[in-house]
């Protein structure tokens, strides 16, 4: 069976297989760890394996490469991008930074390595509040590329942000109107949502958080019904962990399968087997760029671990 062959290949090649919650259950089944963006970066950095295969999207693999250049970092498919990466081209982001030189720029981990390299600090949806709270009160904040996460954080922290106008093509498709109707039909259900959703959807959410935070809520909240506004890959984890509860996906606009991330779904077991066997596709980065991108990413890791950090006075390029 292909799963047995992958297990054997992992052993033979000293490969750690990481998978995001949005991957299909068969991929999660062969993974050594399944997690959110932050956890995946931390596991990748901590691992002693010489090779990491990231079954997720390419920016997640790049983050591991930035943190651990000595490791071979593989992905099943190099086309597994992210709409937030596409919405933040380097030259335009650079101009934005130049136009706002005194602002501290928080960049969501869903971004290219090049955009990270011109940012002051990175965040994920699970540590974003901690990152915002670490920024001196007298400094303006630029936040990109996800305007929905940025707006949510700005409201939560009571601080004004300058927002980059990017969004996740999957999360923006949840329908506030349909969610309102569904909530009325299931008044006892707990609504949980990822902060990449639009403000109109988030207003109905009882809990807003990263993929791991949403899973934690389903596990720990004794409620028997949950309406979930995030990509549907994580629903099988929720159903597995709470077989006694009803897990309903929040409705999207139209009748498409648009609450599936097309990039995450490019991965499959066949591509994983080939990637480990042939050691390709490999994620590589220019060393100069990697070193620059490491500064904001390491700052994020340090703040997450409760360490103090220093901030540049202004943006220089
Ligand atoms: P998490 O960090 O919450 O796993 O989110 C990653 C992501 O791409 C959500 O769309
Ligand atoms: Fe990017 Fe959205 Fe897919 Fe997450 S769900 S990887 S933000 S396109």
mmCIF file of N, CA, C and O and ligand atoms in Angstrom, residues 22 57 59 81-84 110 168-171 196 231 261 263-264, ligand 2:
data_model
loop_
_atom_site.group_PDB
_atom_site.id
_atom_site.type_symbol
_atom_site.label_atom_id
_atom_site.label_comp_id
_atom_site.label_asym_id
_atom_site.label_seq_id
_atom_site.Cartn_x
_atom_site.Cartn_y
_atom_site.Cartn_z
ATOM 1 N N UNK A 22 -5.638 21.520 6.801
ATOM 2 C CA UNK A 22 -6.497 21.590 5.617
ATOM 3 C C UNK A 22 -6.236 20.460 4.626
ATOM 4 O O UNK A 22 -6.901 20.366 3.599
ATOM 5 N N UNK A 57 1.137 24.409 2.027
ATOM 6 C CA UNK A 57 1.399 25.274 0.876
ATOM 7 C C UNK A 57 2.841 25.782 0.947
ATOM 8 O O UNK A 57 3.496 25.670 1.985
ATOM 9 N N UNK A 59 4.444 28.616 1.115
ATOM 10 C CA UNK A 59 4.991 29.583 2.081
ATOM 11 C C UNK A 59 5.320 28.897 3.411
ATOM 12 O O UNK A 59 6.209 29.338 4.146
ATOM 13 N N UNK A 81 0.327 27.409 -4.005
ATOM 14 C CA UNK A 81 0.541 28.792 -3.573
ATOM 15 C C UNK A 81 -0.473 29.216 -2.524
ATOM 16 O O UNK A 81 -0.950 28.412 -1.725
ATOM 17 N N UNK A 82 -0.831 30.483 -2.558
ATOM 18 C CA UNK A 82 -1.799 31.026 -1.598
ATOM 19 C C UNK A 82 -2.240 32.369 -2.157
ATOM 20 O O UNK A 82 -1.396 33.141 -2.633
ATOM 21 N N UNK A 83 -3.521 32.669 -2.089
ATOM 22 C CA UNK A 83 -3.968 33.919 -2.698
ATOM 23 C C UNK A 83 -3.363 35.135 -1.993
ATOM 24 O O UNK A 83 -3.166 36.182 -2.611
ATOM 25 N N UNK A 84 -3.029 34.984 -0.718
ATOM 26 C CA UNK A 84 -2.423 36.118 -0.005
ATOM 27 C C UNK A 84 -1.013 36.412 -0.534
ATOM 28 O O UNK A 84 -0.589 37.569 -0.577
ATOM 29 N N UNK A 110 1.463 34.046 5.773
ATOM 30 C CA UNK A 110 0.975 33.733 4.422
ATOM 31 C C UNK A 110 1.495 34.796 3.460
ATOM 32 O O UNK A 110 0.751 35.664 2.994
ATOM 33 N N UNK A 168 -7.899 36.173 1.633
ATOM 34 C CA UNK A 168 -7.880 34.754 1.279
ATOM 35 C C UNK A 168 -9.094 34.447 0.422
ATOM 36 O O UNK A 168 -10.229 34.669 0.838
ATOM 37 N N UNK A 169 -8.848 33.905 -0.756
ATOM 38 C CA UNK A 169 -9.950 33.663 -1.702
ATOM 39 C C UNK A 169 -10.939 32.616 -1.186
ATOM 40 O O UNK A 169 -12.064 32.548 -1.674
ATOM 41 N N UNK A 170 -10.525 31.801 -0.238
ATOM 42 C CA UNK A 170 -11.412 30.768 0.313
ATOM 43 C C UNK A 170 -12.284 31.355 1.430
ATOM 44 O O UNK A 170 -13.514 31.227 1.414
ATOM 45 N N UNK A 171 -11.655 32.021 2.365
ATOM 46 C CA UNK A 171 -12.399 32.514 3.534
ATOM 47 C C UNK A 171 -13.345 33.669 3.216
ATOM 48 O O UNK A 171 -14.340 33.861 3.910
ATOM 49 N N UNK A 196 -9.513 35.062 8.946
ATOM 50 C CA UNK A 196 -9.414 35.463 7.528
ATOM 51 C C UNK A 196 -10.795 35.700 6.916
ATOM 52 O O UNK A 196 -10.899 36.174 5.788
ATOM 53 N N UNK A 231 -11.747 26.462 6.185
ATOM 54 C CA UNK A 231 -11.582 25.466 5.121
ATOM 55 C C UNK A 231 -12.032 24.092 5.598
ATOM 56 O O UNK A 231 -11.809 23.735 6.767
ATOM 57 N N UNK A 261 -9.572 24.915 -0.054
ATOM 58 C CA UNK A 261 -8.425 25.666 -0.583
ATOM 59 C C UNK A 261 -7.853 24.896 -1.783
ATOM 60 O O UNK A 261 -7.365 23.779 -1.630
ATOM 61 N N UNK A 263 -5.201 25.248 -3.344
ATOM 62 C CA UNK A 263 -3.742 25.031 -3.266
ATOM 63 C C UNK A 263 -3.417 23.848 -2.354
ATOM 64 O O UNK A 263 -2.628 22.980 -2.704
ATOM 65 N N UNK A 264 -4.053 23.821 -1.196
ATOM 66 C CA UNK A 264 -3.834 22.699 -0.268
ATOM 67 C C UNK A 264 -4.240 21.391 -0.939
ATOM 68 O O UNK A 264 -3.623 20.351 -0.734
HETATM 69 FE FE1 LIG B 2 -3.973 30.739 1.458
HETATM 70 FE FE2 LIG B 2 -6.567 30.857 1.928
HETATM 71 FE FE3 LIG B 2 -5.494 28.578 1.124
HETATM 72 FE FE4 LIG B 2 -5.017 29.501 3.599
HETATM 73 S S1 LIG B 2 -6.986 28.839 2.754
HETATM 74 S S2 LIG B 2 -3.499 28.680 2.169
HETATM 75 S S3 LIG B 2 -4.957 31.723 3.207
HETATM 76 S S4 LIG B 2 -5.609 30.501 -0.060
#
